[in-house]
């Protein structure tokens, strides 16, 4: 756009698009009423248009896709199937444990303790009649935390009995609820039978241990399998009867 000149002072800084101002240029400016022509604008040339896909291109792409998908069967169901996480291991319910243990302790004080027993070459179990089946199932599944263990490998019957009596007494007085006893499978015993396995069932269900034992069963493979036993002990209750421990045993000597 032309710039309008209103006085002679405007000529001082005047610059034409071509460079220096000459007298002839001034005369032309005066004839045009003092307007200075502006530099013409250069229009940019439009660039090449992007190529648009043609129907033929789309058809070729679809054909390639369907050829690649031949023989592929759709997955049954809608969307990806995500398996839910396994439920957490059940915990021993304190209320159920309290009720069952109190009832069974009263039976123990009255001397009316009876066990349901099962013994085979590969499995052993026993539990006090009246024990909550849910608690026994937790013991069998190995979901109750083991708080101590006793390994009887290499011991004869007398040594094993003394060691078991001491271990069970100390575990009971310490308030442990679940312990692991390992008599072994008896592969090196005469006839390949574990004498200790049969003896332990008898020891656990007779005095004095029957007053502190609620249940026992063959352990899970991760804890020794058929060569080990989970044993569930009662809660210690000083106000409800006392266990008649063998007074002829040297408990202090066993401890040393």
Coordinates of N, CA and C in Angstrom, one line a residue:
X1 N 0.9 -1.2 0.0 CA 0.0 0.0 0.0 C 0.9 1.2 0.0
X2 N 0.5 2.4 -0.8 CA 1.3 3.6 -0.9 C 1.3 4.4 0.4
X3 N 2.5 4.9 0.7 CA 2.6 5.8 1.9 C 2.4 7.2 1.5
X4 N 1.5 7.9 2.2 CA 1.1 9.3 2.0 C 2.1 10.3 2.6
X5 N 2.7 11.2 1.8 CA 3.7 12.2 2.3 C 2.9 13.5 2.5
X6 N 3.1 14.1 3.7 CA 2.3 15.3 4.1 C 3.2 16.5 4.2
X7 N 4.6 16.3 4.3 CA 5.5 17.5 4.4 C 6.8 17.1 3.8
X8 N 7.7 18.2 3.7 CA 9.0 18.0 3.2 C 9.9 17.1 4.1
X9 N 9.5 17.1 5.4 CA 10.3 16.3 6.4 C 10.2 14.8 6.1
X10 N 9.0 14.4 5.5 CA 8.8 13.0 5.2 C 9.7 12.5 4.1
X11 N 10.3 13.5 3.3 CA 11.2 13.1 2.2 C 12.6 12.7 2.7
X12 N 13.0 13.1 4.0 CA 14.3 12.8 4.5 C 14.6 11.3 4.6
X13 N 13.6 10.6 5.1 CA 13.8 9.1 5.4 C 13.2 8.3 4.3
X14 N 12.9 8.9 3.2 CA 12.2 8.2 2.1 C 13.1 7.3 1.4
X15 N 12.7 6.0 1.2 CA 13.4 5.0 0.4 C 12.5 4.3 -0.5
X16 N 12.9 4.3 -1.7 CA 12.1 3.6 -2.8 C 12.5 2.2 -2.8
X17 N 11.6 1.4 -3.4 CA 12.0 -0.1 -3.5 C 13.2 -0.3 -4.4
X18 N 13.5 0.6 -5.3 CA 14.6 0.4 -6.1 C 15.9 0.9 -5.6
X19 N 15.9 1.6 -4.4 CA 17.2 2.1 -3.8 C 17.2 3.6 -3.6
X20 N 18.2 4.3 -4.1 CA 18.4 5.8 -3.9 C 17.3 6.6 -4.6
X21 N 16.9 7.7 -3.9 CA 15.9 8.7 -4.5 C 16.5 9.7 -5.4
X22 N 16.1 9.8 -6.6 CA 16.6 10.8 -7.5 C 15.6 12.0 -7.7
X23 N 16.1 13.1 -8.3 CA 15.1 14.2 -8.6 C 14.0 13.8 -9.4
X24 N 14.2 12.9 -10.4 CA 13.1 12.4 -11.2 C 12.1 11.7 -10.4
X25 N 12.6 10.9 -9.4 CA 11.7 10.2 -8.5 C 10.8 11.2 -7.7
X26 N 11.4 12.3 -7.3 CA 10.7 13.3 -6.5 C 9.6 13.9 -7.3
X27 N 9.9 14.2 -8.6 CA 8.9 14.8 -9.5 C 7.7 13.8 -9.7
X28 N 8.0 12.6 -9.8 CA 6.9 11.6 -10.0 C 6.1 11.5 -8.8
X29 N 6.7 11.6 -7.7 CA 6.0 11.5 -6.4 C 5.0 12.7 -6.3
X30 N 5.6 13.9 -6.6 CA 4.7 15.1 -6.5 C 3.5 15.0 -7.4
X31 N 3.7 14.5 -8.7 CA 2.6 14.4 -9.6 C 1.6 13.4 -9.1
X32 N 2.0 12.4 -8.3 CA 1.0 11.4 -7.9 C 0.4 11.8 -6.5
X33 N 0.6 13.0 -6.1 CA 0.0 13.5 -4.9 C 0.7 13.1 -3.6
X34 N 2.1 12.8 -3.7 CA 2.9 12.5 -2.5 C 2.8 11.0 -2.1
X35 N 2.3 10.1 -3.0 CA 2.2 8.7 -2.6 C 3.4 7.9 -3.0
X36 N 4.0 7.1 -2.2 CA 5.1 6.3 -2.5 C 4.6 4.9 -2.8
X37 N 5.0 4.4 -3.9 CA 4.5 3.0 -4.2 C 5.2 2.0 -3.3
X38 N 4.3 1.1 -2.8 CA 4.9 0.0 -1.9 C 5.4 -1.1 -2.8
X39 N 6.3 -2.0 -2.2 CA 6.9 -3.1 -2.8 C 5.8 -4.1 -3.1
X40 N 5.8 -4.5 -4.4 CA 4.7 -5.5 -4.7 C 4.9 -6.8 -4.0
X41 N 3.8 -7.4 -3.6 CA 3.8 -8.7 -2.9 C 3.9 -9.9 -3.8
X42 N 4.7 -10.8 -3.4 CA 4.9 -12.0 -4.2 C 4.1 -13.2 -3.7
X43 N 3.2 -13.6 -4.6 CA 2.3 -14.7 -4.2 C 3.1 -16.1 -4.2
X44 N 3.0 -16.8 -3.1 CA 3.6 -18.1 -3.0 C 2.9 -19.1 -3.9
X45 N 3.7 -19.9 -4.6 CA 3.1 -20.9 -5.5 C 2.6 -22.1 -4.7
X46 N 1.4 -22.5 -4.9 CA 0.9 -23.7 -4.2 C 1.7 -25.0 -4.5
X47 N 1.9 -25.7 -3.4 CA 2.7 -27.0 -3.5 C 1.8 -28.1 -4.1
X48 N 2.4 -29.2 -4.4 CA 1.7 -30.3 -5.0 C 0.7 -30.9 -4.0
X49 N -0.4 -31.3 -4.4 CA -1.4 -31.9 -3.5 C -1.0 -33.3 -3.2
X50 N -1.3 -33.7 -1.9 CA -1.0 -35.1 -1.5 C -1.9 -36.1 -2.3
X51 N -1.3 -37.2 -2.6 CA -2.1 -38.1 -3.4 C -3.2 -38.8 -2.5
X52 N -4.4 -38.8 -3.1 CA -5.5 -39.3 -2.3 C -5.7 -40.8 -2.7
X53 N -6.0 -41.7 -1.7 CA -6.1 -43.1 -2.0 C -7.3 -43.3 -2.9
X54 N -7.2 -44.1 -3.9 CA -8.2 -44.4 -4.8 C -9.0 -45.7 -4.4
X55 N -10.2 -45.9 -4.9 CA -10.9 -47.1 -4.5 C -10.2 -48.4 -4.9
X56 N -9.3 -48.3 -5.9 CA -8.6 -49.5 -6.3 C -7.5 -49.8 -5.2
X57 N -6.9 -48.8 -4.6 CA -5.9 -49.0 -3.5 C -6.6 -49.7 -2.3
X58 N -7.8 -49.1 -2.0 CA -8.5 -49.7 -0.8 C -8.9 -51.1 -1.0
X59 N -9.3 -51.5 -2.2 CA -9.7 -52.8 -2.6 C -8.5 -53.8 -2.5
X60 N -7.4 -53.3 -2.9 CA -6.2 -54.1 -2.9 C -5.8 -54.4 -1.5
X61 N -5.9 -53.4 -0.6 CA -5.5 -53.5 0.8 C -6.4 -54.5 1.5
X62 N -7.7 -54.4 1.2 CA -8.7 -55.3 1.8 C -8.4 -56.7 1.4
X63 N -8.1 -56.9 0.1 CA -7.8 -58.2 -0.4 C -6.6 -58.9 0.3
X64 N -5.6 -58.1 0.5 CA -4.4 -58.5 1.2 C -4.7 -58.9 2.6
X65 N -5.5 -58.2 3.3 CA -5.9 -58.5 4.7 C -6.6 -59.8 4.8
X66 N -7.7 -59.9 4.0 CA -8.5 -61.1 4.1 C -7.7 -62.4 3.7
X67 N -6.7 -62.2 2.7 CA -5.9 -63.4 2.4 C -5.0 -63.8 3.6
X68 N -4.5 -62.8 4.3 CA -3.7 -63.1 5.5 C -4.5 -63.8 6.6
X69 N -5.8 -63.5 6.7 CA -6.6 -64.0 7.8 C -7.3 -65.3 7.4
X70 N -7.0 -65.9 6.2 CA -7.7 -67.1 5.9 C -7.2 -68.2 6.9
X71 N -8.2 -69.0 7.3 CA -7.9 -70.1 8.2 C -7.8 -69.7 9.7
X72 N -7.9 -68.4 10.0 CA -7.9 -68.0 11.4 C -9.3 -68.0 12.0
X73 N -9.5 -68.8 13.1 CA -10.8 -68.9 13.7 C -10.9 -67.9 14.8
X74 N -12.1 -67.3 15.0 CA -12.3 -66.3 16.1 C -12.2 -67.0 17.4
X75 N -11.8 -66.3 18.4 CA -11.7 -66.8 19.8 C -13.1 -66.8 20.4
X76 N -13.4 -67.9 21.0 CA -14.8 -68.1 21.6 C -14.9 -67.1 22.8
X77 N -16.1 -66.6 22.9 CA -16.3 -65.6 24.0 C -16.0 -64.2 23.6
X78 N -16.3 -63.3 24.5 CA -16.1 -61.9 24.2 C -15.0 -61.4 25.0
X79 N -13.9 -60.9 24.2 CA -12.8 -60.3 24.9 C -11.9 -61.3 25.5
X80 N -10.8 -60.9 26.1 CA -9.8 -61.7 26.8 C -10.3 -62.3 28.1
X81 N -10.2 -63.6 28.3 CA -10.6 -64.2 29.5 C -9.6 -64.1 30.5
X82 N -9.8 -63.5 31.6 CA -8.8 -63.3 32.7 C -9.3 -64.2 33.9
X83 N -8.4 -65.1 34.3 CA -8.7 -66.0 35.4 C -8.6 -65.3 36.7
X84 N -9.7 -65.4 37.6 CA -9.6 -64.7 38.9 C -8.5 -65.3 39.7
X85 N -7.9 -64.5 40.6 CA -6.8 -65.0 41.4 C -7.3 -66.1 42.4
X86 N -6.5 -67.1 42.8 CA -7.0 -68.1 43.7 C -7.3 -67.4 45.1
X87 N -8.4 -68.0 45.8 CA -8.7 -67.4 47.1 C -7.6 -67.6 48.1
X88 N -7.4 -66.7 49.0 CA -6.4 -66.9 50.0 C -6.7 -68.1 50.9
X89 N -5.6 -68.6 51.5 CA -5.8 -69.8 52.3 C -6.6 -69.4 53.6
X90 N -7.6 -70.3 53.9 CA -8.4 -69.9 55.1 C -7.6 -69.8 56.4
X91 N -8.0 -68.9 57.2 CA -7.4 -68.7 58.5 C -8.2 -69.3 59.6
X92 N -7.6 -69.7 60.6 CA -8.3 -70.3 61.8 C -9.2 -69.2 62.4
X93 N -10.5 -69.4 62.4 CA -11.4 -68.4 63.0 C -11.3 -68.4 64.5
X94 N -10.9 -67.3 65.1 CA -10.7 -67.3 66.6 C -11.9 -67.7 67.3
X95 N -13.1 -67.3 66.9 CA -14.4 -67.6 67.6 C -14.7 -69.1 67.5
X96 N -14.6 -69.7 66.3 CA -14.8 -71.1 66.2 C -13.8 -71.9 67.0
X97 N -12.6 -71.5 67.0 CA -11.5 -72.1 67.7 C -11.8 -72.1 69.2
X98 N -12.2 -70.9 69.7 CA -12.4 -70.7 71.1 C -13.6 -71.6 71.6
X99 N -14.7 -71.7 70.8 CA -15.8 -72.5 71.2 C -15.5 -74.0 71.2
X100 N -14.9 -74.4 70.1 CA -14.5 -75.8 70.0 C -13.5 -76.3 71.1
X101 N -12.5 -75.4 71.3 CA -11.5 -75.8 72.2 C -12.0 -75.8 73.7
X102 N -12.9 -74.9 74.0 CA -13.5 -74.9 75.3 C -14.3 -76.1 75.6
X103 N -15.1 -76.5 74.6 CA -15.9 -77.7 74.7 C -15.1 -79.0 74.9
X104 N -14.0 -79.1 74.1 CA -13.1 -80.2 74.1 C -12.3 -80.3 75.4
X105 N -12.0 -79.1 75.9 CA -11.2 -79.0 77.2 C -12.1 -79.6 78.3
X106 N -13.4 -79.2 78.3 CA -14.2 -79.8 79.4 C -14.3 -81.3 79.3
X107 N -14.3 -81.8 78.1 CA -14.3 -83.3 77.9 C -13.0 -83.9 78.5
X108 N -11.9 -83.2 78.2 CA -10.6 -83.7 78.7 C -10.6 -83.7 80.2
X109 N -11.1 -82.6 80.8 CA -11.1 -82.6 82.3 C -12.0 -83.7 82.9
X110 N -13.1 -84.0 82.2 CA -14.0 -85.1 82.7 C -13.4 -86.5 82.3
X111 N -12.3 -86.5 81.5 CA -11.8 -87.8 81.1 C -12.5 -88.5 80.0
X112 N -13.4 -87.8 79.3 CA -14.2 -88.3 78.2 C -13.6 -87.9 76.8
X113 N -12.3 -88.3 76.6 CA -11.7 -88.0 75.3 C -11.7 -89.2 74.4
X114 N -12.3 -89.1 73.2 CA -12.3 -90.2 72.3 C -11.8 -89.7 70.9
X115 N -11.0 -90.5 70.3 CA -10.4 -90.1 69.0 C -11.0 -91.0 67.9
X116 N -11.2 -90.3 66.7 CA -11.5 -91.1 65.5 C -10.1 -91.2 64.8
X117 N -9.8 -92.5 64.5 CA -8.4 -92.8 64.0 C -8.5 -93.5 62.6
X118 N -7.4 -93.2 61.9 CA -7.3 -93.9 60.6 C -5.8 -94.1 60.3
X119 N -5.3 -95.3 60.0 CA -3.9 -95.6 59.8 C -3.8 -96.5 58.6
X120 N -3.0 -96.1 57.6 CA -2.7 -97.0 56.5 C -1.2 -96.9 56.2
X121 N -0.7 -97.6 55.1 CA 0.7 -97.5 54.8 C 1.1 -96.1 54.4
X122 N 0.2 -95.3 53.8 CA 0.5 -94.0 53.3 C -0.2 -92.8 54.0
X123 N -1.1 -93.1 54.9 CA -1.8 -92.0 55.5 C -2.2 -92.3 57.0
X124 N -2.1 -91.3 57.8 CA -2.5 -91.4 59.2 C -3.3 -90.2 59.6
X125 N -4.3 -90.4 60.4 CA -5.0 -89.2 60.9 C -5.7 -89.6 62.2
X126 N -6.0 -88.6 63.0 CA -6.8 -88.8 64.2 C -7.3 -87.4 64.7
X127 N -8.5 -87.4 65.2 CA -9.0 -86.1 65.8 C -10.0 -86.5 66.9
X128 N -10.0 -85.5 67.8 CA -11.0 -85.7 69.0 C -12.4 -85.6 68.4
X129 N -13.2 -86.4 68.8 CA -14.6 -86.4 68.4 C -15.3 -85.1 69.0
X130 N -15.9 -84.4 68.1 CA -16.5 -83.1 68.4 C -15.7 -81.9 67.9
X131 N -14.5 -82.2 67.3 CA -13.7 -81.1 66.7 C -14.4 -80.6 65.5
X132 N -14.4 -79.3 65.3 CA -14.9 -78.6 64.1 C -14.3 -79.2 62.9
X133 N -15.1 -79.7 62.0 CA -14.5 -80.3 60.7 C -13.8 -79.2 59.9
X134 N -14.2 -78.0 60.0 CA -13.5 -76.9 59.2 C -12.1 -76.8 59.7
X135 N -11.9 -76.8 61.0 CA -10.5 -76.7 61.5 C -9.6 -77.9 61.1
X136 N -10.2 -79.1 61.1 CA -9.5 -80.3 60.7 C -9.1 -80.2 59.2
X137 N -10.0 -79.7 58.4 CA -9.7 -79.6 57.0 C -8.6 -78.6 56.7
X138 N -8.5 -77.5 57.5 CA -7.4 -76.6 57.4 C -6.1 -77.2 57.8
X139 N -6.1 -78.1 58.8 CA -4.9 -78.8 59.2 C -4.4 -79.7 58.1
X140 N -5.4 -80.5 57.5 CA -5.0 -81.4 56.5 C -4.4 -80.7 55.3
X141 N -5.0 -79.5 55.0 CA -4.5 -78.8 53.8 C -3.2 -78.1 54.0
X142 N -2.7 -78.1 55.2 CA -1.5 -77.4 55.5 C -1.6 -75.9 55.5
X143 N -2.8 -75.4 55.7 CA -3.0 -73.9 55.7 C -2.8 -73.3 57.1
X144 N -2.6 -74.1 58.1 CA -2.3 -73.5 59.4 C -0.7 -73.4 59.6
X145 N -0.3 -72.3 60.1 CA 1.2 -72.1 60.2 C 1.8 -73.1 61.2
X146 N 2.9 -73.7 60.8 CA 3.7 -74.6 61.6 C 4.6 -73.8 62.5
X147 N 4.5 -74.0 63.8 CA 5.3 -73.2 64.7 C 6.5 -73.9 65.4
X148 N 6.7 -75.2 65.0 CA 7.8 -75.9 65.5 C 7.9 -77.3 64.9
X149 N 9.0 -78.0 64.9 CA 9.1 -79.3 64.3 C 10.1 -80.2 65.1
X150 N 9.8 -81.5 65.0 CA 10.7 -82.5 65.7 C 11.0 -83.6 64.7
X151 N 12.3 -83.8 64.5 CA 12.8 -84.9 63.6 C 13.2 -86.1 64.4
X152 N 12.6 -87.2 64.1 CA 12.9 -88.4 64.9 C 13.7 -89.5 64.1
X153 N 14.3 -89.1 63.0 CA 15.1 -90.0 62.2 C 16.2 -90.6 63.0
X154 N 16.4 -91.9 62.9 CA 17.6 -92.5 63.5 C 17.4 -92.9 64.9
X155 N 16.2 -92.7 65.5 CA 16.0 -92.9 66.9 C 15.2 -94.2 67.1
X156 N 15.5 -95.0 68.1 CA 14.7 -96.1 68.4 C 13.4 -95.7 69.1
X157 N 12.6 -96.7 69.5 CA 11.3 -96.3 70.0 C 11.4 -95.6 71.4
X158 N 12.3 -96.0 72.3 CA 12.4 -95.4 73.6 C 12.9 -94.0 73.4
X159 N 13.9 -93.8 72.6 CA 14.5 -92.4 72.4 C 13.4 -91.5 71.8
X160 N 12.7 -92.1 70.8 CA 11.7 -91.3 70.1 C 10.5 -90.8 71.1
X161 N 10.1 -91.8 72.0 CA 9.1 -91.4 72.9 C 9.5 -90.3 73.8
X162 N 10.7 -90.4 74.4 CA 11.2 -89.4 75.3 C 11.3 -88.0 74.6
X163 N 11.8 -88.0 73.3 CA 11.9 -86.8 72.6 C 10.6 -86.2 72.3
X164 N 9.6 -87.1 71.9 CA 8.3 -86.6 71.6 C 7.6 -86.0 72.8
X165 N 7.7 -86.6 73.9 CA 7.1 -86.1 75.2 C 7.6 -84.8 75.5
X166 N 8.9 -84.6 75.5 CA 9.5 -83.4 75.8 C 9.1 -82.3 74.8
X167 N 9.2 -82.6 73.6 CA 8.9 -81.6 72.5 C 7.4 -81.1 72.6
X168 N 6.5 -82.1 72.8 CA 5.1 -81.7 72.9 C 4.8 -80.9 74.2
X169 N 5.4 -81.3 75.3 CA 5.2 -80.5 76.5 C 5.7 -79.1 76.4
X170 N 6.9 -78.9 75.8 CA 7.4 -77.6 75.7 C 6.6 -76.8 74.7
X171 N 6.1 -77.4 73.6 CA 5.3 -76.7 72.6 C 4.0 -76.2 73.2
X172 N 3.4 -77.1 74.0 CA 2.1 -76.8 74.7 C 2.3 -75.6 75.7
X173 N 3.3 -75.7 76.5 CA 3.5 -74.7 77.5 C 3.9 -73.3 76.8
X174 N 4.5 -73.4 75.6 CA 4.9 -72.2 74.9 C 3.7 -71.6 74.1
X175 N 2.6 -72.3 74.1 CA 1.4 -71.7 73.4 C 1.4 -72.0 72.0
X176 N 2.2 -72.9 71.5 CA 2.2 -73.3 70.0 C 0.9 -74.1 69.7
X177 N 0.3 -73.8 68.6 CA -0.9 -74.5 68.2 C -0.7 -75.6 67.2
X178 N 0.2 -75.5 66.2 CA 0.5 -76.5 65.2 C 2.0 -76.8 65.1
X179 N 2.3 -78.1 65.2 CA 3.7 -78.5 65.1 C 3.8 -79.6 64.1
X180 N 5.1 -79.8 63.7 CA 5.3 -80.9 62.7 C 6.2 -81.9 63.3
X181 N 5.8 -83.2 63.3 CA 6.6 -84.3 63.8 C 7.0 -85.2 62.6
X182 N 8.3 -85.5 62.5 CA 8.8 -86.2 61.4 C 9.4 -87.6 61.9
X183 N 8.6 -88.7 61.8 CA 9.1 -90.0 62.2 C 9.8 -90.7 61.0
X184 N 9.6 -90.2 59.8 CA 10.2 -90.9 58.7 C 9.2 -91.9 58.1
X185 N 9.6 -92.5 56.9 CA 8.7 -93.4 56.2 C 9.1 -94.9 56.5
X186 N 10.2 -95.1 57.2 CA 10.6 -96.4 57.5 C 11.2 -97.3 56.4
X187 N 11.7 -96.6 55.4 CA 12.3 -97.4 54.3 C 13.5 -98.2 54.7
X188 N 14.2 -97.8 55.8 CA 15.4 -98.6 56.3 C 15.0 -99.5 57.4
X189 N 13.8 -99.5 57.8 CA 13.3 -100.4 58.9 C 13.1 -101.8 58.4
X190 N 13.1 -102.8 59.3 CA 12.8 -104.2 58.9 C 11.5 -104.3 58.2
X191 N 11.4 -104.9 57.0 CA 10.2 -105.0 56.3 C 9.7 -103.7 55.6
X192 N 10.5 -102.6 55.7 CA 10.2 -101.4 55.1 C 9.0 -100.7 55.8
X193 N 8.7 -101.0 57.0 CA 7.6 -100.4 57.8 C 8.2 -99.5 58.9
X194 N 7.6 -98.3 59.0 CA 8.0 -97.4 60.1 C 7.3 -97.8 61.4
X195 N 8.1 -98.3 62.3 CA 7.6 -98.7 63.6 C 7.2 -97.4 64.3
X196 N 7.9 -96.3 64.2 CA 7.6 -95.1 64.9 C 6.2 -94.5 64.5
X197 N 5.8 -94.7 63.2 CA 4.6 -94.1 62.8 C 3.4 -94.7 63.6
X198 N 3.4 -96.0 63.7 CA 2.4 -96.7 64.5 C 2.5 -96.3 66.0
X199 N 3.7 -96.2 66.5 CA 3.9 -95.9 67.9 C 3.4 -94.5 68.2
X200 N 3.7 -93.6 67.3 CA 3.3 -92.1 67.5 C 1.8 -92.0 67.6
X201 N 1.1 -92.7 66.8 CA -0.4 -92.6 66.9 C -0.9 -93.0 68.3
X202 N -0.2 -94.1 68.8 CA -0.6 -94.6 70.1 C -0.2 -93.5 71.2
X203 N 1.0 -93.0 71.1 CA 1.4 -92.0 72.1 C 0.6 -90.7 72.1
X204 N 0.2 -90.3 70.9 CA -0.6 -89.0 70.8 C -2.0 -89.2 71.4
X205 N -2.5 -90.4 71.4 CA -3.9 -90.6 71.8 C -4.0 -91.2 73.2
X206 N -2.9 -91.3 73.9 CA -2.9 -91.8 75.3 C -2.4 -90.7 76.3
X207 N -2.6 -91.0 77.5 CA -2.0 -90.1 78.5 C -0.5 -90.0 78.4
X208 N 0.1 -88.9 78.7 CA -0.5 -87.6 79.0 C -0.9 -86.7 77.7
X209 N -0.4 -87.2 76.5 CA -0.5 -86.3 75.4 C -1.9 -86.1 74.9
X210 N -2.8 -87.1 75.1 CA -4.2 -87.0 74.6 C -4.9 -85.8 75.2
X211 N -4.4 -85.3 76.4 CA -5.0 -84.1 77.0 C -4.6 -82.8 76.3
X212 N -3.6 -82.8 75.5 CA -3.2 -81.6 74.9 C -3.3 -81.6 73.3
X213 N -3.6 -82.8 72.8 CA -3.7 -83.0 71.3 C -5.2 -82.9 70.9
X214 N -5.5 -82.1 69.9 CA -6.8 -82.1 69.3 C -6.9 -82.9 68.0
X215 N -5.8 -82.9 67.2 CA -5.9 -83.7 65.9 C -4.4 -83.8 65.4
X216 N -4.3 -84.8 64.5 CA -3.0 -85.0 63.8 C -3.4 -85.7 62.4
X217 N -2.5 -85.5 61.5 CA -2.7 -86.1 60.1 C -1.4 -86.0 59.3
X218 N -1.4 -86.8 58.3 CA -0.2 -86.8 57.4 C -0.1 -85.4 56.7
X219 N 1.2 -85.0 56.7 CA 1.5 -83.7 56.2 C 1.4 -83.6 54.6
X220 N 1.3 -82.4 54.1 CA 1.4 -82.1 52.7 C 2.8 -82.4 52.2
X221 N 2.9 -82.8 50.9 CA 4.3 -83.1 50.3 C 5.3 -82.1 50.6
X222 N 4.9 -80.8 50.6 CA 5.9 -79.7 50.8 C 6.5 -79.8 52.2
X223 N 5.8 -80.4 53.1 CA 6.3 -80.5 54.5 C 6.7 -81.9 54.9
X224 N 6.9 -82.8 54.0 CA 7.4 -84.1 54.3 C 6.5 -85.2 53.9
X225 N 5.3 -84.9 53.5 CA 4.3 -85.9 53.0 C 4.1 -87.0 54.0
X226 N 4.1 -88.3 53.5 CA 3.8 -89.4 54.4 C 4.8 -89.7 55.5
X227 N 6.0 -89.0 55.4 CA 7.0 -89.2 56.5 C 6.9 -88.1 57.6
X228 N 5.8 -87.4 57.6 CA 5.6 -86.3 58.6 C 4.2 -86.2 59.0
X229 N 4.0 -85.5 60.2 CA 2.6 -85.3 60.7 C 2.4 -83.9 61.2
X230 N 1.2 -83.3 60.8 CA 0.8 -82.1 61.5 C 0.1 -82.5 62.8
X231 N 0.4 -81.8 63.8 CA -0.3 -82.0 65.1 C -0.9 -80.7 65.6
X232 N -2.2 -80.7 65.9 CA -2.9 -79.5 66.4 C -3.0 -79.7 67.9
X233 N -2.5 -78.7 68.6 CA -2.5 -78.7 70.1 C -3.6 -77.8 70.6
X234 N -4.1 -78.1 71.8 CA -5.0 -77.3 72.5 C -4.4 -75.9 72.9
X235 N -5.3 -75.0 73.2 CA -4.8 -73.8 73.9 C -4.5 -74.1 75.3
X236 N -3.4 -73.5 75.8 CA -3.1 -73.8 77.2 C -4.1 -73.0 78.1
X237 N -4.7 -73.7 79.1 CA -5.6 -73.0 80.0 C -5.2 -73.5 81.4
X238 N -4.6 -72.6 82.1 CA -4.0 -72.9 83.4 C -5.2 -73.1 84.5
X239 N -6.3 -72.5 84.2 CA -7.4 -72.6 85.2 C -8.3 -73.8 85.0
X240 N -8.1 -74.6 83.9 CA -9.0 -75.7 83.6 C -8.2 -77.0 83.6
X241 N -7.9 -77.5 84.7 CA -7.2 -78.8 84.8 C -5.7 -78.7 84.5
X242 N -5.0 -79.8 84.9 CA -3.6 -79.9 84.7 C -3.3 -81.2 84.0
X243 N -2.2 -81.1 83.2 CA -1.8 -82.3 82.5 C -0.9 -83.1 83.4
X244 N -1.2 -84.4 83.6 CA -0.4 -85.3 84.5 C 0.8 -85.8 83.7
X245 N 1.9 -84.9 83.6 CA 3.1 -85.3 82.9 C 3.8 -86.4 83.7
X246 N 4.5 -87.3 83.0 CA 5.2 -88.4 83.6 C 6.2 -87.9 84.6
X247 N 6.0 -88.2 85.8 CA 6.9 -87.7 86.9 C 8.2 -88.4 87.0
X248 N 8.2 -89.6 86.3 CA 9.4 -90.4 86.3 C 10.5 -89.9 85.2
X249 N 10.0 -89.1 84.4 CA 10.9 -88.6 83.3 C 11.8 -87.5 83.8
X250 N 13.0 -87.5 83.4 CA 14.0 -86.4 83.7 C 13.9 -85.3 82.7
X251 N 12.9 -84.4 82.9 CA 12.6 -83.3 81.9 C 13.8 -82.4 81.8
X252 N 14.5 -82.1 82.9 CA 15.7 -81.2 82.8 C 16.8 -81.9 82.1
X253 N 17.0 -83.2 82.2 CA 18.0 -83.9 81.5 C 17.7 -83.9 80.0
X254 N 16.5 -84.0 79.6 CA 16.1 -84.0 78.2 C 16.4 -82.6 77.6
X255 N 16.1 -81.6 78.4 CA 16.3 -80.2 78.0 C 17.8 -80.0 77.7
X256 N 18.7 -80.5 78.5 CA 20.1 -80.3 78.3 C 20.6 -81.1 77.1

